[in-house]
mmCIF file of C-alpha atoms in Angstrom:
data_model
loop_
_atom_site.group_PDB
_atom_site.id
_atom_site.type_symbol
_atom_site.label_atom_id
_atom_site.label_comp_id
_atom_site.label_asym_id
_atom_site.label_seq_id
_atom_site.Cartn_x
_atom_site.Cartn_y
_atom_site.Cartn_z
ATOM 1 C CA UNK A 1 172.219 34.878 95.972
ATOM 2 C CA UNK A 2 174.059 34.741 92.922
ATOM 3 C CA UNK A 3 170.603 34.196 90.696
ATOM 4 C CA UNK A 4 169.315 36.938 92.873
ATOM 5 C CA UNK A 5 171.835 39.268 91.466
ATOM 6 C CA UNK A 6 171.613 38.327 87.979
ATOM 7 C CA UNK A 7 168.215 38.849 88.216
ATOM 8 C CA UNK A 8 168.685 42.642 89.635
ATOM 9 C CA UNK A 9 171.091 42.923 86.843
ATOM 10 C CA UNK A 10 168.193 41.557 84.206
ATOM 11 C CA UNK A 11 166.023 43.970 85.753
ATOM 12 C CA UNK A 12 168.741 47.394 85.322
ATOM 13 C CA UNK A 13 169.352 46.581 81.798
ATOM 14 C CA UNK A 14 165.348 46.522 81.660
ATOM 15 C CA UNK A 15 165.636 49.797 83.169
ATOM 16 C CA UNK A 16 168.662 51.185 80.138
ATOM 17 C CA UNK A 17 166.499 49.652 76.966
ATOM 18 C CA UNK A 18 162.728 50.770 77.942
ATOM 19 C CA UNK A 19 163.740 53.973 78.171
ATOM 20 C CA UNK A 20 163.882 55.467 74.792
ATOM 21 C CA UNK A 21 160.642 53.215 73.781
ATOM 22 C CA UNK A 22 159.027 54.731 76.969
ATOM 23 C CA UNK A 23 159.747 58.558 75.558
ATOM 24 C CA UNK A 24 158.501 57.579 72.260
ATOM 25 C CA UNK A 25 155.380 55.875 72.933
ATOM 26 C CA UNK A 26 154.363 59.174 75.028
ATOM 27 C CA UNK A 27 154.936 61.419 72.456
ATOM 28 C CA UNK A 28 153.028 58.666 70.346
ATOM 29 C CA UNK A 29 149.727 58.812 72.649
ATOM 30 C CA UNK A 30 149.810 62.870 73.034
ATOM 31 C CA UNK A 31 149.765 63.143 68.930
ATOM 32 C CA UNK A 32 147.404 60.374 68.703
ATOM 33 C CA UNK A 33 145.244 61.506 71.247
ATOM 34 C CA UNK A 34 144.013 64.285 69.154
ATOM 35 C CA UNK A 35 143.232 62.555 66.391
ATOM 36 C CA UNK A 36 146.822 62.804 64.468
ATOM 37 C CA UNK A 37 148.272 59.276 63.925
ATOM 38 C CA UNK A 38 152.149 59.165 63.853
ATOM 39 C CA UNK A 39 153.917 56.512 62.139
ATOM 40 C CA UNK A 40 157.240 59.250 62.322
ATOM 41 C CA UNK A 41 158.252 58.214 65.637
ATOM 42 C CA UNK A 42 160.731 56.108 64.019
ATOM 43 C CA UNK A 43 162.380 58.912 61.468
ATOM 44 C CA UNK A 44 162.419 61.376 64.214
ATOM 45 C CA UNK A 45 164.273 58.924 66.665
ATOM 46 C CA UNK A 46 166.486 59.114 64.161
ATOM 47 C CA UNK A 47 166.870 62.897 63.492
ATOM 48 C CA UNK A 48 167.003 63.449 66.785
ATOM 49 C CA UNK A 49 169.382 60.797 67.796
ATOM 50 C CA UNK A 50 171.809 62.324 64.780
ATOM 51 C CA UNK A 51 171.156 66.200 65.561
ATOM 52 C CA UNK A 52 172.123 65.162 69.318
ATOM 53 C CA UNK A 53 175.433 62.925 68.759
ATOM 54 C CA UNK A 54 176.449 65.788 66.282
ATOM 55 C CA UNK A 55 175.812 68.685 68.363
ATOM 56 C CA UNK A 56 177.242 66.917 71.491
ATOM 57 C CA UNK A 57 180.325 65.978 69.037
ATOM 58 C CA UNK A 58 180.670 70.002 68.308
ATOM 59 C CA UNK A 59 180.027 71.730 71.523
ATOM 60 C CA UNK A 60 181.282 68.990 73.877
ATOM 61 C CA UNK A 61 177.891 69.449 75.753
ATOM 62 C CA UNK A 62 175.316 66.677 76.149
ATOM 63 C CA UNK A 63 172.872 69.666 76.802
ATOM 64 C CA UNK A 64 172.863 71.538 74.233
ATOM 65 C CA UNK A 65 173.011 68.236 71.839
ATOM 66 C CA UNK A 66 169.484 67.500 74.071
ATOM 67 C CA UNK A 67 168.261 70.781 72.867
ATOM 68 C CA UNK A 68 169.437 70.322 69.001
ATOM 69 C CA UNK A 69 167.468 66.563 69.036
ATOM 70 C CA UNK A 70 164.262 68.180 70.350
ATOM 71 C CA UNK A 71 164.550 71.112 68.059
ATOM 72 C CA UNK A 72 164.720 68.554 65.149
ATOM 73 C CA UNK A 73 162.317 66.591 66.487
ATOM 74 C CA UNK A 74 159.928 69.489 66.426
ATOM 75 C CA UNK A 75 160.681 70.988 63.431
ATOM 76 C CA UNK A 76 159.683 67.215 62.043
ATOM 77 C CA UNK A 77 156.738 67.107 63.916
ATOM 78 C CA UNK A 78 155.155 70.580 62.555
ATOM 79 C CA UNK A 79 156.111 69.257 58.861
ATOM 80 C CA UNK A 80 154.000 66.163 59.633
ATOM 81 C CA UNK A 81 151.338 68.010 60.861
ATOM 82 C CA UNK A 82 151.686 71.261 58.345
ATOM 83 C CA UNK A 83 150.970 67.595 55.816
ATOM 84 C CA UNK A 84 148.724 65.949 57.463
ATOM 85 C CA UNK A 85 146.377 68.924 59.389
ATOM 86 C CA UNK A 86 147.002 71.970 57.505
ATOM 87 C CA UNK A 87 146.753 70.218 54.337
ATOM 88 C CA UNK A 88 144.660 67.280 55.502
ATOM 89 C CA UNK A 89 147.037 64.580 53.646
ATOM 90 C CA UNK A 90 147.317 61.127 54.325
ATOM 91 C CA UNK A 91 148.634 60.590 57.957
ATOM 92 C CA UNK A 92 150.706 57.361 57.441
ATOM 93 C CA UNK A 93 152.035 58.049 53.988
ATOM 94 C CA UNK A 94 153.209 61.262 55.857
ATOM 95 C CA UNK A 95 154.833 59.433 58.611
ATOM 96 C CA UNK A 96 156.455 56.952 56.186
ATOM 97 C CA UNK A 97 157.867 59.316 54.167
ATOM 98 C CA UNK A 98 159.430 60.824 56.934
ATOM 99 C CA UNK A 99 160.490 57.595 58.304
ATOM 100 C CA UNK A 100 162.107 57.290 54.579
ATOM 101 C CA UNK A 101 163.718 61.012 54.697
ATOM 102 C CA UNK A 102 165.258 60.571 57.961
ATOM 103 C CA UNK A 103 166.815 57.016 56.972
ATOM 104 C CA UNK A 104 168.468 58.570 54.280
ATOM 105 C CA UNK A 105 169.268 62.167 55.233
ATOM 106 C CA UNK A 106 170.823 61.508 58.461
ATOM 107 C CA UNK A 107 173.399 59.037 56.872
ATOM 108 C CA UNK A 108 174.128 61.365 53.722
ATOM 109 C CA UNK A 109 174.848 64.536 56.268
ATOM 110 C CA UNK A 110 176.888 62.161 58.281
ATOM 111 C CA UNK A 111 179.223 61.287 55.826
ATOM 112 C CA UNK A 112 179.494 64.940 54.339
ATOM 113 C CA UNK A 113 180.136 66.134 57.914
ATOM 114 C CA UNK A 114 182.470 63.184 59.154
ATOM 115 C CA UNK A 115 183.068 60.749 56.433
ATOM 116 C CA UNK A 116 182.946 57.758 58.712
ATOM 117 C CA UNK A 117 180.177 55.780 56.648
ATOM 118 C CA UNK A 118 177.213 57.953 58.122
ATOM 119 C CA UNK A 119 178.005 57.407 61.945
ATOM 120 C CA UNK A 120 179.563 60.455 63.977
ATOM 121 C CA UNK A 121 182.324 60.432 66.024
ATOM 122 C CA UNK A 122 183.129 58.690 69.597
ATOM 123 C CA UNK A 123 182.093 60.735 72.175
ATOM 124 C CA UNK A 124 184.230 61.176 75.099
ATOM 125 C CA UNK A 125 182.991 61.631 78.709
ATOM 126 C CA UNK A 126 182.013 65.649 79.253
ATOM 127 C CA UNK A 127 179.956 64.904 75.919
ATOM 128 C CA UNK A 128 177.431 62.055 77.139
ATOM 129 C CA UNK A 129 174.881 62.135 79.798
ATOM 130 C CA UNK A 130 176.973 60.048 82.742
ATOM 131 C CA UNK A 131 175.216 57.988 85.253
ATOM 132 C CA UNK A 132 174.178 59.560 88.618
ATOM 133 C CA UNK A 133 174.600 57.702 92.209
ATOM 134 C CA UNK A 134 172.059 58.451 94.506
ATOM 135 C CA UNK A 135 172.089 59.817 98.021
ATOM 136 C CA UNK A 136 173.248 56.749 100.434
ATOM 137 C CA UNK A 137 173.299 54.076 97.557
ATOM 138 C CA UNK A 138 177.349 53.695 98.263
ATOM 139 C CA UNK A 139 176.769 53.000 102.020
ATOM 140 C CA UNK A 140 174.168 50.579 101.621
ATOM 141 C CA UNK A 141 175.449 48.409 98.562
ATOM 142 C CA UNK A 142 176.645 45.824 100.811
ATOM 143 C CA UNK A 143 173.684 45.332 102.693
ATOM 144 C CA UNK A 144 172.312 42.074 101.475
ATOM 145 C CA UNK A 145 168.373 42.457 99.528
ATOM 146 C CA UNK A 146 168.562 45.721 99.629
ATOM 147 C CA UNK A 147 172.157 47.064 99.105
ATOM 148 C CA UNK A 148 171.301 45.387 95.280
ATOM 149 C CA UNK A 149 168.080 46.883 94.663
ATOM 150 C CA UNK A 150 169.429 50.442 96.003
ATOM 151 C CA UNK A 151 172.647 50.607 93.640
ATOM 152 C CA UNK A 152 172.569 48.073 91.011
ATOM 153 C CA UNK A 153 168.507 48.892 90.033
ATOM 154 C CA UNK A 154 167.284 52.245 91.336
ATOM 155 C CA UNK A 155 171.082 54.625 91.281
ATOM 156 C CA UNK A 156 173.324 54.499 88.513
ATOM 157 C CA UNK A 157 171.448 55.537 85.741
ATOM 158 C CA UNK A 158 171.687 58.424 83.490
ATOM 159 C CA UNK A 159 169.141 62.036 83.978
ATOM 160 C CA UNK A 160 167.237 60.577 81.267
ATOM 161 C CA UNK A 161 166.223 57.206 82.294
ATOM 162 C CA UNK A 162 164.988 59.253 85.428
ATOM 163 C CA UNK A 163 163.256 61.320 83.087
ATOM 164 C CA UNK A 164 161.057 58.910 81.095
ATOM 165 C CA UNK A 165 160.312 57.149 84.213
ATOM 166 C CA UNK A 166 158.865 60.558 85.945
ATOM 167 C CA UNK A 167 157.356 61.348 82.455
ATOM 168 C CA UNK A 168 154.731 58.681 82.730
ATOM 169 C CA UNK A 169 152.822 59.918 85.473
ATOM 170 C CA UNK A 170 153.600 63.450 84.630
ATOM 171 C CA UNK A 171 151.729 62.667 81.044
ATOM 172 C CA UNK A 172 149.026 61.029 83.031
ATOM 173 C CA UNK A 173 148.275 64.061 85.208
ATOM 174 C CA UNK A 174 148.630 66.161 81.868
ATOM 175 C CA UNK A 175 146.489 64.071 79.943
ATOM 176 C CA UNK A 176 143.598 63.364 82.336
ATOM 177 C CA UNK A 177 143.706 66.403 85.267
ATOM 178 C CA UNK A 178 144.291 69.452 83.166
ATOM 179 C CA UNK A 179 142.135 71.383 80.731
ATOM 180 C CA UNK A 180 144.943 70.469 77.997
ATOM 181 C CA UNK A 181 143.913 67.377 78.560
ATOM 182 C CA UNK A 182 140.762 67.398 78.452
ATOM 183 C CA UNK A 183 140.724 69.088 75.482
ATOM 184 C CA UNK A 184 143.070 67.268 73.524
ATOM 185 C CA UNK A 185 141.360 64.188 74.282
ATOM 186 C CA UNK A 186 138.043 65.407 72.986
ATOM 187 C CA UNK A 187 139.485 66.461 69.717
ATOM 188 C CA UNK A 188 140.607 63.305 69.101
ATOM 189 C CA UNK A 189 137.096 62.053 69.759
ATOM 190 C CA UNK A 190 134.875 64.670 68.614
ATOM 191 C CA UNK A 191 136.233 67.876 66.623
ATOM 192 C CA UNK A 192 132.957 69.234 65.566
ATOM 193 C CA UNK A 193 131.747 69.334 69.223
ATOM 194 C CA UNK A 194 135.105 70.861 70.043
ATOM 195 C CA UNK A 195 134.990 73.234 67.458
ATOM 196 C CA UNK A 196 131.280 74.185 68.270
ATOM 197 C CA UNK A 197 132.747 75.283 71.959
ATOM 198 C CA UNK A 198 134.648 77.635 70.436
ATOM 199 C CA UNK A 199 138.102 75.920 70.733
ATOM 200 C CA UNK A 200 141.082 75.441 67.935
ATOM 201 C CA UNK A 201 140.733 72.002 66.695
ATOM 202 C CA UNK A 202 143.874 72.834 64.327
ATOM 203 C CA UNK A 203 145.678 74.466 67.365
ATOM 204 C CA UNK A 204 144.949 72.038 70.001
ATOM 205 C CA UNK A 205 146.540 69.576 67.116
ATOM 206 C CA UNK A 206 149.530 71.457 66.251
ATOM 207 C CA UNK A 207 150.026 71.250 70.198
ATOM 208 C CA UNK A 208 150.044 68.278 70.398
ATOM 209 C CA UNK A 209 152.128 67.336 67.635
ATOM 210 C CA UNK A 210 154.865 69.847 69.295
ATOM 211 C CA UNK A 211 154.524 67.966 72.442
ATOM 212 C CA UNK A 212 155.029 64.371 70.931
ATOM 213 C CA UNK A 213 158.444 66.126 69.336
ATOM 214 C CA UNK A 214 159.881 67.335 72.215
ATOM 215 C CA UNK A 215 159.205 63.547 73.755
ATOM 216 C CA UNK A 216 160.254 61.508 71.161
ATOM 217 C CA UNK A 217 163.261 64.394 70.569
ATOM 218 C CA UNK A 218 164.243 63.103 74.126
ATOM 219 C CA UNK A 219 164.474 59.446 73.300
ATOM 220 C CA UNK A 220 166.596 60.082 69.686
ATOM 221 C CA UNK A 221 169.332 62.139 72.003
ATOM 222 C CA UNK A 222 169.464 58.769 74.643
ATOM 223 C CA UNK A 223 169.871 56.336 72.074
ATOM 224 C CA UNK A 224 173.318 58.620 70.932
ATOM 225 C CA UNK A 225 174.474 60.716 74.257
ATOM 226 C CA UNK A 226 173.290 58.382 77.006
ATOM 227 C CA UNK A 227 173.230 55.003 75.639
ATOM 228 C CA UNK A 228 175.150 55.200 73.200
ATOM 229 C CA UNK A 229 178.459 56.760 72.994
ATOM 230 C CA UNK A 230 177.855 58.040 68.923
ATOM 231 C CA UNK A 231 175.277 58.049 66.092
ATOM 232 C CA UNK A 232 175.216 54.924 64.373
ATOM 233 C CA UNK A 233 173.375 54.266 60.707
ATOM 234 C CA UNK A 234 169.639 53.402 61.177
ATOM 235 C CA UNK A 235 170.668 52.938 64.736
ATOM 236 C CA UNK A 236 166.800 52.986 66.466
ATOM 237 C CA UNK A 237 166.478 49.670 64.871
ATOM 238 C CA UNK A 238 162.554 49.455 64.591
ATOM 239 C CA UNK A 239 162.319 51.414 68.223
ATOM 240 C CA UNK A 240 159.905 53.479 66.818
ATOM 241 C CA UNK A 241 157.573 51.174 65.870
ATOM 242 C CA UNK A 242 157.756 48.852 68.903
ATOM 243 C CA UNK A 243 157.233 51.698 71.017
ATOM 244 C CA UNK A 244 153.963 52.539 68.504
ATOM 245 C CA UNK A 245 153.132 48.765 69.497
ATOM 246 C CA UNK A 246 153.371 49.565 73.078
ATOM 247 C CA UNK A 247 150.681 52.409 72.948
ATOM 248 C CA UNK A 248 148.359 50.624 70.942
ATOM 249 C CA UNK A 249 148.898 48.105 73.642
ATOM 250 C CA UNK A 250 148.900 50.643 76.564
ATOM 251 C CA UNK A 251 145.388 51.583 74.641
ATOM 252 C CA UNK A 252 146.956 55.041 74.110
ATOM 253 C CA UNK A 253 147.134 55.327 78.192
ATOM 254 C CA UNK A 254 150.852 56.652 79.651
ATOM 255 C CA UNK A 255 150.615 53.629 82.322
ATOM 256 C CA UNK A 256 149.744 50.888 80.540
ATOM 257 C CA UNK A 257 152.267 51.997 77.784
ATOM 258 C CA UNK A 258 155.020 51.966 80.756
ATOM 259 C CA UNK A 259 154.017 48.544 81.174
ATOM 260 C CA UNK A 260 154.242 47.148 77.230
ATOM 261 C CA UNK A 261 157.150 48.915 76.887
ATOM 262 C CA UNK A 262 158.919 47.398 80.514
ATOM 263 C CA UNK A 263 157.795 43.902 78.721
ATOM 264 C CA UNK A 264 159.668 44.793 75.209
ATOM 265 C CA UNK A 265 162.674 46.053 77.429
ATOM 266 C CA UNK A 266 162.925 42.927 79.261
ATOM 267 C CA UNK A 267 163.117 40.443 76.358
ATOM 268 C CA UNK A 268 165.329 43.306 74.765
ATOM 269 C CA UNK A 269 167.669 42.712 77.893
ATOM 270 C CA UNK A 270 167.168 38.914 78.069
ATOM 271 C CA UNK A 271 168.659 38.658 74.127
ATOM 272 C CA UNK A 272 171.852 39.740 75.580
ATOM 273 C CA UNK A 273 172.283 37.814 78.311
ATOM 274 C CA UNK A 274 170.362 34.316 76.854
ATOM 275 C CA UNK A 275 172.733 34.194 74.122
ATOM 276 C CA UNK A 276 174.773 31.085 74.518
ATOM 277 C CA UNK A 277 172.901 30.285 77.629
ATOM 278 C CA UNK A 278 171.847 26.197 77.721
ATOM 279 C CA UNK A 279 168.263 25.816 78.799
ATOM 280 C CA UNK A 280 166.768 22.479 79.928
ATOM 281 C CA UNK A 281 165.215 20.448 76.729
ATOM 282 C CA UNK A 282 165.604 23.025 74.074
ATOM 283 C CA UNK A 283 169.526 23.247 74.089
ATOM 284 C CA UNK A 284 171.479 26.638 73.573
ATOM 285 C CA UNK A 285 168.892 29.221 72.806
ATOM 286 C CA UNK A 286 169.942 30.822 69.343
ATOM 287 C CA UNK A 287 170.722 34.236 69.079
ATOM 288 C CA UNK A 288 168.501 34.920 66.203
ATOM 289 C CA UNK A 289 165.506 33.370 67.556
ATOM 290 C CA UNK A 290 166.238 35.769 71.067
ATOM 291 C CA UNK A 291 166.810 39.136 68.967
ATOM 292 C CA UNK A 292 163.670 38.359 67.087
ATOM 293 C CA UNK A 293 161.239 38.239 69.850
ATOM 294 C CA UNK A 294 160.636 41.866 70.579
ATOM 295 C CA UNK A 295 159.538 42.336 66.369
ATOM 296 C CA UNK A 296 157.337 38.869 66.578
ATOM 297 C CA UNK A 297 155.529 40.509 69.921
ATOM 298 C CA UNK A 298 155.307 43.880 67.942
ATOM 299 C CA UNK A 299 153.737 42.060 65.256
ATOM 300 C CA UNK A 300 151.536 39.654 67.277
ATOM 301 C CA UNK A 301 150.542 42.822 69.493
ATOM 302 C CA UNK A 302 149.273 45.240 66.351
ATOM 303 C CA UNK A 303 147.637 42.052 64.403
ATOM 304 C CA UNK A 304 145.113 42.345 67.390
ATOM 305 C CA UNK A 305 145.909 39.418 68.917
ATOM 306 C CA UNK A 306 146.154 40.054 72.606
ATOM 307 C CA UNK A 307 143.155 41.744 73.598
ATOM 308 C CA UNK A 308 141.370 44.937 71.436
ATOM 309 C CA UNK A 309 142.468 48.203 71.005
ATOM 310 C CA UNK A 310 139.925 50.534 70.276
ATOM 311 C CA UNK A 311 141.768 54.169 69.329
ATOM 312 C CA UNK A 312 140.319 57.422 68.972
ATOM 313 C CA UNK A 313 137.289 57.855 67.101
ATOM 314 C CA UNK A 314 138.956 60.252 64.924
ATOM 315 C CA UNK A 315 142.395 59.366 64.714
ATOM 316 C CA UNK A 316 143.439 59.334 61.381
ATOM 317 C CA UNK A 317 140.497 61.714 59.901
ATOM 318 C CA UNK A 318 141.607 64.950 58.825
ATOM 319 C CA UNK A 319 139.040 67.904 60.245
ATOM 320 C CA UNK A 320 137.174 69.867 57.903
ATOM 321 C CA UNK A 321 134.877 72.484 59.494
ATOM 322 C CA UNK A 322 131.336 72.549 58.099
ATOM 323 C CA UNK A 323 130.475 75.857 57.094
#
């Protein structure tokens, strides 16, 4: 019983650190979808994580901080895409320089706003997202199997872990059932067709773009209001790009996504409670070698090793319309 438990309690904390790469890689697949490749996910984690922790700080309302992270999130998407489709500019030097921006900026305005080396203040309680209990989950926590599963995995969590989880499937039925869908995905395939039928390739981009910043807006306020209790320096840690690993993965589909990211998650999880832990034959796993293994499977996953992602025939290629 008592591995059972730490097992549930392996599980929950998979729950807690998939979440923000979840929200991310989403608002990865609807940019890339059309055709717009986003290496920004990172520097608008960022932006988004700062605007939110600030605002929150400010108006002593996780809310509105939500809404300040997704309006910065936004406004960072339409500058990569006023680069990259107005003005048909490289896509990942965009990204990257955002990535760059966003490193920097958010610590300078940091320490001109709170001179506390770049991170904001503590949060207290009425300023953070707070976990919610579900109906029955206190009445049944005893109940052995299921009492565990109830309130340790499924209740507890915060509105935004429940969020990303219902965003997958909501994204699916976006992507694939509606005429959004359908016509973002052919722009990202075929522009000149799309174009010829008398729809917006720019528009249907720009769209999409605004959706991926009001996603990956989302996961930048967790990180700071729900995870976290403040905005720390450079605090996404590479989350951006392991969630762009997990969509290249996912082969820019919302469910497999949910899957890679679950699996980076996990062995996010397992680095906290491995370390110290003695395992038969190799000894006391080192820390290092534990906190590393989400980076070498982002690595290992983009070099093309496990299996072959094939993206978007014209992701990355700027549309020009033949006259």
């Amino acid at each position: 019983m008592e591995n059972f438990e730490l097992v549930i309690l392996l599980l929950d904390a998979t729950l807690r650190t998939s979440t923000p790469l979840i929200l991310a890689a989403l608002a990865g697949m609807f940019s890339e979808r059309s055709g717009t490749i986003n290496l920004a996910l990172e520097g608008m984690m960022l932006g988004g994580a700062f605007s939110a922790a600030a605002v929150a700080f400010y108006m002593d309302d996780p809310w509105i901080g939500l809404l300040a992270a997704i309006a910065t999130t936004i406004g960072l998407s339409l500058l990569h895409g006023f680069a990259c489709i107005t003005h048909k500019g490289n896509q990942v030097v965009s990204g990257m320089a955002i990535n760059i921006l966003m490193s920097g900026l958010t610590a300078l305005v940091g320490i001109a706003l709170f001179a506390q080396g770049g991170k904001t203040p503590a949060l207290d309680k009425a300023a953070r997202f707070q976990p919610i209990t579900l109906p029955g989950a206190e009445a049944v926590k005893d109940v052995p199997i299921i009492g565990p599963i109830y309130f340790e995995l499924l209740s507890g969590h915060n509105i935004l872990v429940y969020i990303a989880f219902l965003a997958v499937p909501a994204a699916w039925w976006v992507m694939y059932r509606t005429r959004f869908g359908l016509r973002l995905r052919a722009v990202g395939e075929n522009p000149g067709a799309v174009d010829t039928a008398g729809i917006g390739v720019v528009a249907m981009r720009y769209r999409a773009v605004i959706c991926s910043g009001v996603l990956v807006g989302m996961s930048g306020a967790y990180l700071s209001t729900a995870q976290g209790a403040s905005f720390l320096q450079d605090m996404t840690a590479g989350k951006g790009y392991i969630a762009l690993a997990a969509m290249v993965f996912g082969k820019w589909r919302p469910f497999p996504a949910l899957a890679a990211c679950l699996l980076f998650g996990f062995l996010d999880a397992a680095a906290t409670r491995l370390q110290g832990v003695v395992l038969p034959v190799i000894g006391e796993v080192p820390v290092q070698l534990v906190q590393a293994l989400p980076y070498v499977l982002t690595v290992i996953l983009l070099a093309g090793f496990i299996g072959r992602a094939i993206p978007p025939k014209a992701l990355g290629r700027p549309y020009v319309k033949e006259r």
